[in-house]
């Protein structure tokens, strides 16, 4: 019986790998600065809106690879390294949340995408809320996974404690990705970006986000309290909420298959998709 189960697991694993999309690394010039991005290569239906993935604090597009591979068979996917992180060029000074949103808008212009759906994790959620308010014409819909910070934990020490608490519930390989990405960005840039993040009032700004927005939370995400994400989702004019049991903060890395199962109905929702090609020439899980 054990041998049969082992063979079944191997067969299922091979099937999943065969149905993952392909990605390519690219260097893109954006307003005189180089931004690194991972871009999907698979052909998808032409009427589907592109999806852009935005990483969390100190991380890079490497952190989004598992989710990007699961989404790539269905959408044109882009996962950029925000300026100052990953393999993107390092600005002389650390950018604020607003400036990171402006950089993301410029990235879209550079790649020829005029409107997209977005999936953000942690800090990426704050950047996307800012983008939706400052550049609303670019945003078709948003997914905020593990949005931070909780207003009751708006200080550096509480955020660091939360990161340590979730570590046992993430994939172990994430530790290497995180440590190498943090080292590349540098502790100074990490701390200054964290300060901008905790000073950013995402809960207040969310009240003005008009685009359809899905908030996703893992039951082991000890950085983001359940009460906060429920309140955030209910405050969004067109908000929805989904829970992924057993997942922590890095759902995009550690639980990409379960995350994709939640995302697809929202991203493909009939009657809410843009009717035109977006290029220039309540959901729940249990």
PDB file of C-alpha atoms in Angstrom:
ATOM      1  CA  UNK A   1       0.000   0.000   0.000  1.00  0.00           C
ATOM      2  CA  UNK A   2       2.828   2.395   0.878  1.00  0.00           C
ATOM      3  CA  UNK A   3       4.465   1.706  -2.492  1.00  0.00           C
ATOM      4  CA  UNK A   4       1.197   2.419  -4.318  1.00  0.00           C
ATOM      5  CA  UNK A   5       0.784   5.709  -2.465  1.00  0.00           C
ATOM      6  CA  UNK A   6       4.380   6.684  -3.200  1.00  0.00           C
ATOM      7  CA  UNK A   7       3.956   5.970  -6.916  1.00  0.00           C
ATOM      8  CA  UNK A   8       0.709   7.941  -6.953  1.00  0.00           C
ATOM      9  CA  UNK A   9       2.406  10.926  -5.330  1.00  0.00           C
ATOM     10  CA  UNK A  10       5.272  10.801  -7.830  1.00  0.00           C
ATOM     11  CA  UNK A  11       2.826  10.584 -10.737  1.00  0.00           C
ATOM     12  CA  UNK A  12       0.846  13.537  -9.393  1.00  0.00           C
ATOM     13  CA  UNK A  13       4.062  15.521  -8.909  1.00  0.00           C
ATOM     14  CA  UNK A  14       5.162  14.857 -12.500  1.00  0.00           C
ATOM     15  CA  UNK A  15       1.706  15.880 -13.749  1.00  0.00           C
ATOM     16  CA  UNK A  16       1.867  19.181 -11.853  1.00  0.00           C
ATOM     17  CA  UNK A  17       5.359  19.966 -13.172  1.00  0.00           C
ATOM     18  CA  UNK A  18       4.251  19.235 -16.735  1.00  0.00           C
ATOM     19  CA  UNK A  19       1.427  21.740 -16.414  1.00  0.00           C
ATOM     20  CA  UNK A  20       3.495  24.607 -15.025  1.00  0.00           C
ATOM     21  CA  UNK A  21       4.305  27.576 -17.228  1.00  0.00           C
ATOM     22  CA  UNK A  22       7.713  28.684 -18.450  1.00  0.00           C
ATOM     23  CA  UNK A  23       9.429  31.892 -17.342  1.00  0.00           C
ATOM     24  CA  UNK A  24      12.244  33.981 -18.775  1.00  0.00           C
ATOM     25  CA  UNK A  25      14.439  36.562 -17.029  1.00  0.00           C
ATOM     26  CA  UNK A  26      14.677  39.976 -18.712  1.00  0.00           C
ATOM     27  CA  UNK A  27      16.405  43.295 -18.099  1.00  0.00           C
ATOM     28  CA  UNK A  28      14.111  46.220 -18.983  1.00  0.00           C
ATOM     29  CA  UNK A  29      15.019  49.908 -19.194  1.00  0.00           C
ATOM     30  CA  UNK A  30      12.539  51.971 -17.198  1.00  0.00           C
ATOM     31  CA  UNK A  31      12.998  55.754 -17.044  1.00  0.00           C
ATOM     32  CA  UNK A  32      16.758  55.412 -17.477  1.00  0.00           C
ATOM     33  CA  UNK A  33      17.025  52.677 -14.855  1.00  0.00           C
ATOM     34  CA  UNK A  34      17.291  48.906 -15.353  1.00  0.00           C
ATOM     35  CA  UNK A  35      14.569  46.733 -13.836  1.00  0.00           C
ATOM     36  CA  UNK A  36      14.866  42.969 -13.738  1.00  0.00           C
ATOM     37  CA  UNK A  37      11.714  40.894 -14.310  1.00  0.00           C
ATOM     38  CA  UNK A  38      10.566  37.357 -14.908  1.00  0.00           C
ATOM     39  CA  UNK A  39       8.143  37.051 -17.813  1.00  0.00           C
ATOM     40  CA  UNK A  40       5.982  34.098 -18.878  1.00  0.00           C
ATOM     41  CA  UNK A  41       6.545  32.515 -22.286  1.00  0.00           C
ATOM     42  CA  UNK A  42       3.426  30.402 -22.836  1.00  0.00           C
ATOM     43  CA  UNK A  43       0.720  31.363 -25.325  1.00  0.00           C
ATOM     44  CA  UNK A  44      -2.581  32.270 -23.657  1.00  0.00           C
ATOM     45  CA  UNK A  45      -5.986  33.416 -24.965  1.00  0.00           C
ATOM     46  CA  UNK A  46      -5.702  36.931 -26.358  1.00  0.00           C
ATOM     47  CA  UNK A  47      -8.677  38.333 -24.448  1.00  0.00           C
ATOM     48  CA  UNK A  48      -7.167  37.690 -21.016  1.00  0.00           C
ATOM     49  CA  UNK A  49      -5.717  40.587 -19.102  1.00  0.00           C
ATOM     50  CA  UNK A  50      -2.019  40.378 -18.091  1.00  0.00           C
ATOM     51  CA  UNK A  51      -1.175  39.649 -14.459  1.00  0.00           C
ATOM     52  CA  UNK A  52       1.649  41.426 -12.628  1.00  0.00           C
ATOM     53  CA  UNK A  53       3.068  39.963  -9.397  1.00  0.00           C
ATOM     54  CA  UNK A  54       4.602  42.290  -6.788  1.00  0.00           C
ATOM     55  CA  UNK A  55       6.929  40.862  -4.117  1.00  0.00           C
ATOM     56  CA  UNK A  56       7.164  41.709  -0.434  1.00  0.00           C
ATOM     57  CA  UNK A  57       9.654  43.640   1.675  1.00  0.00           C
ATOM     58  CA  UNK A  58      13.304  42.916   0.930  1.00  0.00           C
ATOM     59  CA  UNK A  59      12.386  40.146  -1.503  1.00  0.00           C
ATOM     60  CA  UNK A  60      12.531  39.849  -5.292  1.00  0.00           C
ATOM     61  CA  UNK A  61      10.732  38.167  -8.170  1.00  0.00           C
ATOM     62  CA  UNK A  62      12.433  34.883  -7.141  1.00  0.00           C
ATOM     63  CA  UNK A  63       9.910  34.822  -4.308  1.00  0.00           C
ATOM     64  CA  UNK A  64       7.060  34.927  -6.853  1.00  0.00           C
ATOM     65  CA  UNK A  65       8.366  32.162  -9.166  1.00  0.00           C
ATOM     66  CA  UNK A  66       6.174  29.307  -7.826  1.00  0.00           C
ATOM     67  CA  UNK A  67       2.977  31.347  -8.239  1.00  0.00           C
ATOM     68  CA  UNK A  68       4.105  32.736 -11.603  1.00  0.00           C
ATOM     69  CA  UNK A  69       4.645  29.212 -12.963  1.00  0.00           C
ATOM     70  CA  UNK A  70       1.149  28.171 -11.858  1.00  0.00           C
ATOM     71  CA  UNK A  71      -0.479  31.243 -13.425  1.00  0.00           C
ATOM     72  CA  UNK A  72       1.564  31.277 -16.648  1.00  0.00           C
ATOM     73  CA  UNK A  73      -0.540  28.637 -18.482  1.00  0.00           C
ATOM     74  CA  UNK A  74      -3.566  30.910 -17.990  1.00  0.00           C
ATOM     75  CA  UNK A  75      -2.243  34.488 -18.235  1.00  0.00           C
ATOM     76  CA  UNK A  76       0.589  36.600 -19.532  1.00  0.00           C
ATOM     77  CA  UNK A  77       2.564  37.023 -16.290  1.00  0.00           C
ATOM     78  CA  UNK A  78       5.169  39.596 -15.250  1.00  0.00           C
ATOM     79  CA  UNK A  79       7.068  39.533 -11.946  1.00  0.00           C
ATOM     80  CA  UNK A  80       9.397  42.551 -11.623  1.00  0.00           C
ATOM     81  CA  UNK A  81      12.044  43.266  -8.999  1.00  0.00           C
ATOM     82  CA  UNK A  82      11.081  46.642  -7.556  1.00  0.00           C
ATOM     83  CA  UNK A  83      13.864  49.275  -7.750  1.00  0.00           C
ATOM     84  CA  UNK A  84      16.407  48.632  -5.020  1.00  0.00           C
ATOM     85  CA  UNK A  85      15.595  44.945  -4.710  1.00  0.00           C
ATOM     86  CA  UNK A  86      16.625  41.729  -6.416  1.00  0.00           C
ATOM     87  CA  UNK A  87      18.560  42.274  -9.634  1.00  0.00           C
ATOM     88  CA  UNK A  88      17.013  45.649 -10.420  1.00  0.00           C
ATOM     89  CA  UNK A  89      19.220  48.714 -10.356  1.00  0.00           C
ATOM     90  CA  UNK A  90      19.774  50.257  -6.914  1.00  0.00           C
ATOM     91  CA  UNK A  91      18.595  53.878  -6.651  1.00  0.00           C
ATOM     92  CA  UNK A  92      20.899  56.152  -4.655  1.00  0.00           C
ATOM     93  CA  UNK A  93      18.235  56.539  -1.999  1.00  0.00           C
ATOM     94  CA  UNK A  94      15.501  54.244  -0.745  1.00  0.00           C
ATOM     95  CA  UNK A  95      12.146  54.751  -2.471  1.00  0.00           C
ATOM     96  CA  UNK A  96       8.918  55.320  -0.551  1.00  0.00           C
ATOM     97  CA  UNK A  97       5.737  53.303  -1.084  1.00  0.00           C
ATOM     98  CA  UNK A  98       4.438  56.058  -3.391  1.00  0.00           C
ATOM     99  CA  UNK A  99       7.664  56.092  -5.411  1.00  0.00           C
ATOM    100  CA  UNK A 100       7.605  52.296  -5.742  1.00  0.00           C
ATOM    101  CA  UNK A 101       4.055  52.571  -7.114  1.00  0.00           C
ATOM    102  CA  UNK A 102       5.214  55.180  -9.633  1.00  0.00           C
ATOM    103  CA  UNK A 103       8.094  52.893 -10.637  1.00  0.00           C
ATOM    104  CA  UNK A 104       5.626  50.054 -11.213  1.00  0.00           C
ATOM    105  CA  UNK A 105       3.524  52.327 -13.424  1.00  0.00           C
ATOM    106  CA  UNK A 106       6.635  53.245 -15.434  1.00  0.00           C
ATOM    107  CA  UNK A 107       7.489  49.544 -15.743  1.00  0.00           C
ATOM    108  CA  UNK A 108       4.088  48.932 -17.343  1.00  0.00           C
ATOM    109  CA  UNK A 109       4.720  51.671 -19.881  1.00  0.00           C
ATOM    110  CA  UNK A 110       8.112  50.172 -20.704  1.00  0.00           C
ATOM    111  CA  UNK A 111       6.691  46.691 -21.385  1.00  0.00           C
ATOM    112  CA  UNK A 112       3.669  48.003 -23.292  1.00  0.00           C
ATOM    113  CA  UNK A 113       0.947  46.946 -20.840  1.00  0.00           C
ATOM    114  CA  UNK A 114      -1.703  49.618 -20.349  1.00  0.00           C
ATOM    115  CA  UNK A 115      -3.949  47.765 -17.879  1.00  0.00           C
ATOM    116  CA  UNK A 116      -3.437  44.662 -15.744  1.00  0.00           C
ATOM    117  CA  UNK A 117      -4.564  42.581 -12.811  1.00  0.00           C
ATOM    118  CA  UNK A 118      -2.148  42.609  -9.876  1.00  0.00           C
ATOM    119  CA  UNK A 119      -1.217  40.177  -7.123  1.00  0.00           C
ATOM    120  CA  UNK A 120       0.812  41.576  -4.221  1.00  0.00           C
ATOM    121  CA  UNK A 121       2.306  40.088  -1.091  1.00  0.00           C
ATOM    122  CA  UNK A 122       2.975  42.028   2.123  1.00  0.00           C
ATOM    123  CA  UNK A 123       4.694  45.310   1.121  1.00  0.00           C
ATOM    124  CA  UNK A 124       3.526  44.604  -2.437  1.00  0.00           C
ATOM    125  CA  UNK A 125      -0.062  45.088  -1.210  1.00  0.00           C
ATOM    126  CA  UNK A 126       0.740  48.609  -0.056  1.00  0.00           C
ATOM    127  CA  UNK A 127       2.386  49.413  -3.373  1.00  0.00           C
ATOM    128  CA  UNK A 128      -0.684  48.126  -5.231  1.00  0.00           C
ATOM    129  CA  UNK A 129      -3.184  50.105  -3.141  1.00  0.00           C
ATOM    130  CA  UNK A 130      -1.103  53.202  -3.860  1.00  0.00           C
ATOM    131  CA  UNK A 131      -1.006  52.324  -7.568  1.00  0.00           C
ATOM    132  CA  UNK A 132      -4.789  51.890  -7.661  1.00  0.00           C
ATOM    133  CA  UNK A 133      -5.289  55.354  -6.159  1.00  0.00           C
ATOM    134  CA  UNK A 134      -2.598  57.280  -8.045  1.00  0.00           C
ATOM    135  CA  UNK A 135      -2.783  55.431 -11.385  1.00  0.00           C
ATOM    136  CA  UNK A 136      -6.304  53.928 -11.394  1.00  0.00           C
ATOM    137  CA  UNK A 137      -6.411  53.591 -15.189  1.00  0.00           C
ATOM    138  CA  UNK A 138      -3.683  50.921 -14.978  1.00  0.00           C
ATOM    139  CA  UNK A 139      -5.474  48.655 -12.512  1.00  0.00           C
ATOM    140  CA  UNK A 140      -8.220  46.239 -13.531  1.00  0.00           C
ATOM    141  CA  UNK A 141      -8.330  44.328 -10.231  1.00  0.00           C
ATOM    142  CA  UNK A 142      -6.194  43.621  -7.188  1.00  0.00           C
ATOM    143  CA  UNK A 143      -5.274  40.651  -5.029  1.00  0.00           C
ATOM    144  CA  UNK A 144      -3.839  41.596  -1.628  1.00  0.00           C
ATOM    145  CA  UNK A 145      -2.200  38.550  -0.026  1.00  0.00           C
ATOM    146  CA  UNK A 146      -0.987  39.051   3.529  1.00  0.00           C
ATOM    147  CA  UNK A 147      -1.481  42.857   3.480  1.00  0.00           C
ATOM    148  CA  UNK A 148       0.616  44.747   6.022  1.00  0.00           C
ATOM    149  CA  UNK A 149       0.923  46.325   8.444  1.00  0.00           C
ATOM    150  CA  UNK A 150      -1.725  45.727  11.077  1.00  0.00           C
ATOM    151  CA  UNK A 151      -2.555  49.165  12.586  1.00  0.00           C
ATOM    152  CA  UNK A 152      -2.158  47.678  16.074  1.00  0.00           C
ATOM    153  CA  UNK A 153       1.396  46.547  15.272  1.00  0.00           C
ATOM    154  CA  UNK A 154       2.703  49.653  13.568  1.00  0.00           C
ATOM    155  CA  UNK A 155       6.288  49.416  14.814  1.00  0.00           C
ATOM    156  CA  UNK A 156       9.482  47.711  13.696  1.00  0.00           C
ATOM    157  CA  UNK A 157       9.851  45.339  16.649  1.00  0.00           C
ATOM    158  CA  UNK A 158       6.353  43.864  16.280  1.00  0.00           C
ATOM    159  CA  UNK A 159       6.915  43.304  12.572  1.00  0.00           C
ATOM    160  CA  UNK A 160      10.221  41.483  13.163  1.00  0.00           C
ATOM    161  CA  UNK A 161       8.640  39.268  15.847  1.00  0.00           C
ATOM    162  CA  UNK A 162       5.874  38.355  13.412  1.00  0.00           C
ATOM    163  CA  UNK A 163       8.409  37.339  10.749  1.00  0.00           C
ATOM    164  CA  UNK A 164      10.157  35.042  13.230  1.00  0.00           C
ATOM    165  CA  UNK A 165       6.849  33.463  14.313  1.00  0.00           C
ATOM    166  CA  UNK A 166       5.883  32.356  10.794  1.00  0.00           C
ATOM    167  CA  UNK A 167       9.271  30.879   9.858  1.00  0.00           C
ATOM    168  CA  UNK A 168       8.444  27.262  10.898  1.00  0.00           C
ATOM    169  CA  UNK A 169       5.360  27.239   8.655  1.00  0.00           C
ATOM    170  CA  UNK A 170       7.024  28.320   5.407  1.00  0.00           C
ATOM    171  CA  UNK A 171       8.945  26.126   2.943  1.00  0.00           C
ATOM    172  CA  UNK A 172      12.511  25.770   4.190  1.00  0.00           C
ATOM    173  CA  UNK A 173      13.938  26.855   0.844  1.00  0.00           C
ATOM    174  CA  UNK A 174      12.301  30.245   1.377  1.00  0.00           C
ATOM    175  CA  UNK A 175      14.883  30.986   4.075  1.00  0.00           C
ATOM    176  CA  UNK A 176      17.705  30.906   1.520  1.00  0.00           C
ATOM    177  CA  UNK A 177      15.745  33.040  -0.948  1.00  0.00           C
ATOM    178  CA  UNK A 178      14.933  35.584   1.763  1.00  0.00           C
ATOM    179  CA  UNK A 179      18.422  35.794   3.253  1.00  0.00           C
ATOM    180  CA  UNK A 180      20.133  36.195  -0.124  1.00  0.00           C
ATOM    181  CA  UNK A 181      17.597  38.816  -1.250  1.00  0.00           C
ATOM    182  CA  UNK A 182      17.936  40.729   2.045  1.00  0.00           C
ATOM    183  CA  UNK A 183      21.730  40.671   1.726  1.00  0.00           C
ATOM    184  CA  UNK A 184      21.559  42.029  -1.821  1.00  0.00           C
ATOM    185  CA  UNK A 185      19.232  44.891  -0.864  1.00  0.00           C
ATOM    186  CA  UNK A 186      21.168  45.725   2.296  1.00  0.00           C
ATOM    187  CA  UNK A 187      19.983  46.243   5.857  1.00  0.00           C
ATOM    188  CA  UNK A 188      19.785  50.028   5.459  1.00  0.00           C
ATOM    189  CA  UNK A 189      17.404  49.863   2.499  1.00  0.00           C
ATOM    190  CA  UNK A 190      15.377  47.165   4.257  1.00  0.00           C
ATOM    191  CA  UNK A 191      14.893  49.266   7.402  1.00  0.00           C
ATOM    192  CA  UNK A 192      14.084  52.481   5.530  1.00  0.00           C
ATOM    193  CA  UNK A 193      11.535  50.672   3.336  1.00  0.00           C
ATOM    194  CA  UNK A 194      10.026  49.052   6.431  1.00  0.00           C
ATOM    195  CA  UNK A 195       9.649  52.471   8.023  1.00  0.00           C
ATOM    196  CA  UNK A 196       7.851  53.772   4.937  1.00  0.00           C
ATOM    197  CA  UNK A 197       5.659  50.676   5.020  1.00  0.00           C
ATOM    198  CA  UNK A 198       4.607  50.977   8.666  1.00  0.00           C
ATOM    199  CA  UNK A 199       3.882  54.690   8.197  1.00  0.00           C
ATOM    200  CA  UNK A 200       1.637  53.970   5.212  1.00  0.00           C
ATOM    201  CA  UNK A 201      -2.071  53.907   6.161  1.00  0.00           C
ATOM    202  CA  UNK A 202      -3.265  51.053   3.971  1.00  0.00           C
ATOM    203  CA  UNK A 203      -6.491  50.605   5.944  1.00  0.00           C
ATOM    204  CA  UNK A 204      -7.512  54.209   5.383  1.00  0.00           C
ATOM    205  CA  UNK A 205      -6.451  54.243   1.734  1.00  0.00           C
ATOM    206  CA  UNK A 206      -8.358  51.036   0.978  1.00  0.00           C
ATOM    207  CA  UNK A 207     -11.624  52.909   1.516  1.00  0.00           C
ATOM    208  CA  UNK A 208     -10.982  54.711  -1.797  1.00  0.00           C
ATOM    209  CA  UNK A 209     -10.017  51.687  -3.934  1.00  0.00           C
ATOM    210  CA  UNK A 210     -12.796  51.213  -6.503  1.00  0.00           C
ATOM    211  CA  UNK A 211     -11.395  48.213  -8.381  1.00  0.00           C
ATOM    212  CA  UNK A 212     -12.514  44.650  -7.505  1.00  0.00           C
ATOM    213  CA  UNK A 213     -10.157  43.474  -4.770  1.00  0.00           C
ATOM    214  CA  UNK A 214      -9.599  40.054  -3.247  1.00  0.00           C
ATOM    215  CA  UNK A 215      -7.909  39.854   0.164  1.00  0.00           C
ATOM    216  CA  UNK A 216      -6.209  36.487   0.825  1.00  0.00           C
ATOM    217  CA  UNK A 217      -5.007  35.316   4.235  1.00  0.00           C
ATOM    218  CA  UNK A 218      -3.371  32.146   5.577  1.00  0.00           C
ATOM    219  CA  UNK A 219      -4.451  30.777   8.937  1.00  0.00           C
ATOM    220  CA  UNK A 220      -0.807  30.621  10.110  1.00  0.00           C
ATOM    221  CA  UNK A 221       0.048  34.172   9.076  1.00  0.00           C
ATOM    222  CA  UNK A 222       1.036  35.576  12.462  1.00  0.00           C
ATOM    223  CA  UNK A 223       2.237  38.822  10.915  1.00  0.00           C
ATOM    224  CA  UNK A 224      -1.264  39.791   9.795  1.00  0.00           C
ATOM    225  CA  UNK A 225      -4.103  39.240  12.324  1.00  0.00           C
ATOM    226  CA  UNK A 226      -7.378  37.740  11.104  1.00  0.00           C
ATOM    227  CA  UNK A 227      -9.404  40.657  12.479  1.00  0.00           C
ATOM    228  CA  UNK A 228      -7.357  43.137  10.437  1.00  0.00           C
ATOM    229  CA  UNK A 229      -7.742  41.354   7.087  1.00  0.00           C
ATOM    230  CA  UNK A 230     -11.478  40.818   7.656  1.00  0.00           C
ATOM    231  CA  UNK A 231     -11.873  44.514   8.437  1.00  0.00           C
ATOM    232  CA  UNK A 232      -9.774  45.489   5.413  1.00  0.00           C
ATOM    233  CA  UNK A 233     -11.773  43.291   3.040  1.00  0.00           C
ATOM    234  CA  UNK A 234     -15.091  44.596   4.344  1.00  0.00           C
ATOM    235  CA  UNK A 235     -13.948  48.223   4.046  1.00  0.00           C
ATOM    236  CA  UNK A 236     -13.052  47.854   0.368  1.00  0.00           C
ATOM    237  CA  UNK A 237     -15.933  49.095  -1.827  1.00  0.00           C
ATOM    238  CA  UNK A 238     -15.650  45.945  -3.995  1.00  0.00           C
ATOM    239  CA  UNK A 239     -13.790  43.702  -1.581  1.00  0.00           C
ATOM    240  CA  UNK A 240     -13.835  39.937  -1.158  1.00  0.00           C
ATOM    241  CA  UNK A 241     -12.060  37.669   1.305  1.00  0.00           C
ATOM    242  CA  UNK A 242     -10.475  34.221   0.992  1.00  0.00           C
ATOM    243  CA  UNK A 243      -8.746  32.004   3.549  1.00  0.00           C
ATOM    244  CA  UNK A 244      -6.140  29.316   2.823  1.00  0.00           C
ATOM    245  CA  UNK A 245      -5.886  26.911   5.786  1.00  0.00           C
ATOM    246  CA  UNK A 246      -2.414  25.999   6.992  1.00  0.00           C
ATOM    247  CA  UNK A 247      -0.663  28.712   4.977  1.00  0.00           C
ATOM    248  CA  UNK A 248       1.516  31.396   6.523  1.00  0.00           C
ATOM    249  CA  UNK A 249       2.654  34.743   5.068  1.00  0.00           C
ATOM    250  CA  UNK A 250       4.396  33.540   1.896  1.00  0.00           C
ATOM    251  CA  UNK A 251       1.439  31.799   0.262  1.00  0.00           C
ATOM    252  CA  UNK A 252       2.734  32.716  -3.199  1.00  0.00           C
ATOM    253  CA  UNK A 253       5.887  30.668  -2.493  1.00  0.00           C
ATOM    254  CA  UNK A 254       4.786  27.931  -0.110  1.00  0.00           C
ATOM    255  CA  UNK A 255       1.216  27.228  -1.295  1.00  0.00           C
ATOM    256  CA  UNK A 256       1.096  28.283  -4.978  1.00  0.00           C
ATOM    257  CA  UNK A 257      -1.319  25.545  -6.040  1.00  0.00           C
ATOM    258  CA  UNK A 258      -3.928  26.381  -3.383  1.00  0.00           C
ATOM    259  CA  UNK A 259      -3.412  30.097  -4.075  1.00  0.00           C
ATOM    260  CA  UNK A 260      -3.947  29.611  -7.815  1.00  0.00           C
ATOM    261  CA  UNK A 261      -7.177  27.704  -7.153  1.00  0.00           C
ATOM    262  CA  UNK A 262      -8.470  30.783  -5.300  1.00  0.00           C
ATOM    263  CA  UNK A 263      -7.125  33.268  -7.850  1.00  0.00           C
ATOM    264  CA  UNK A 264      -8.437  31.795 -11.097  1.00  0.00           C
ATOM    265  CA  UNK A 265     -12.187  32.357 -10.456  1.00  0.00           C
ATOM    266  CA  UNK A 266     -11.464  35.940  -9.391  1.00  0.00           C
ATOM    267  CA  UNK A 267      -9.113  36.767 -12.275  1.00  0.00           C
ATOM    268  CA  UNK A 268     -11.407  35.137 -14.835  1.00  0.00           C
ATOM    269  CA  UNK A 269     -14.664  36.447 -13.348  1.00  0.00           C
ATOM    270  CA  UNK A 270     -17.280  36.773 -16.126  1.00  0.00           C
ATOM    271  CA  UNK A 271     -18.745  40.206 -16.556  1.00  0.00           C
ATOM    272  CA  UNK A 272     -15.903  41.987 -14.774  1.00  0.00           C
ATOM    273  CA  UNK A 273     -13.050  41.476 -17.209  1.00  0.00           C
ATOM    274  CA  UNK A 274     -11.965  44.263 -19.517  1.00  0.00           C
ATOM    275  CA  UNK A 275     -13.431  43.768 -22.977  1.00  0.00           C
ATOM    276  CA  UNK A 276     -10.390  45.069 -24.849  1.00  0.00           C
ATOM    277  CA  UNK A 277      -6.867  43.646 -24.987  1.00  0.00           C
ATOM    278  CA  UNK A 278      -4.819  45.379 -22.296  1.00  0.00           C
ATOM    279  CA  UNK A 279      -1.701  46.003 -24.348  1.00  0.00           C
ATOM    280  CA  UNK A 280      -0.517  48.783 -26.585  1.00  0.00           C
ATOM    281  CA  UNK A 281       0.363  47.759 -30.406  1.00  0.00           C
ATOM    282  CA  UNK A 282     -17.031  36.653  -2.482  1.00  0.00           C
ATOM    283  CA  UNK A 283     -14.447  34.098  -3.283  1.00  0.00           C
ATOM    284  CA  UNK A 284     -13.494  31.633  -0.512  1.00  0.00           C
ATOM    285  CA  UNK A 285     -11.268  28.612   0.025  1.00  0.00           C
ATOM    286  CA  UNK A 286     -11.472  25.836   2.558  1.00  0.00           C
TER     287      UNK A 286
END
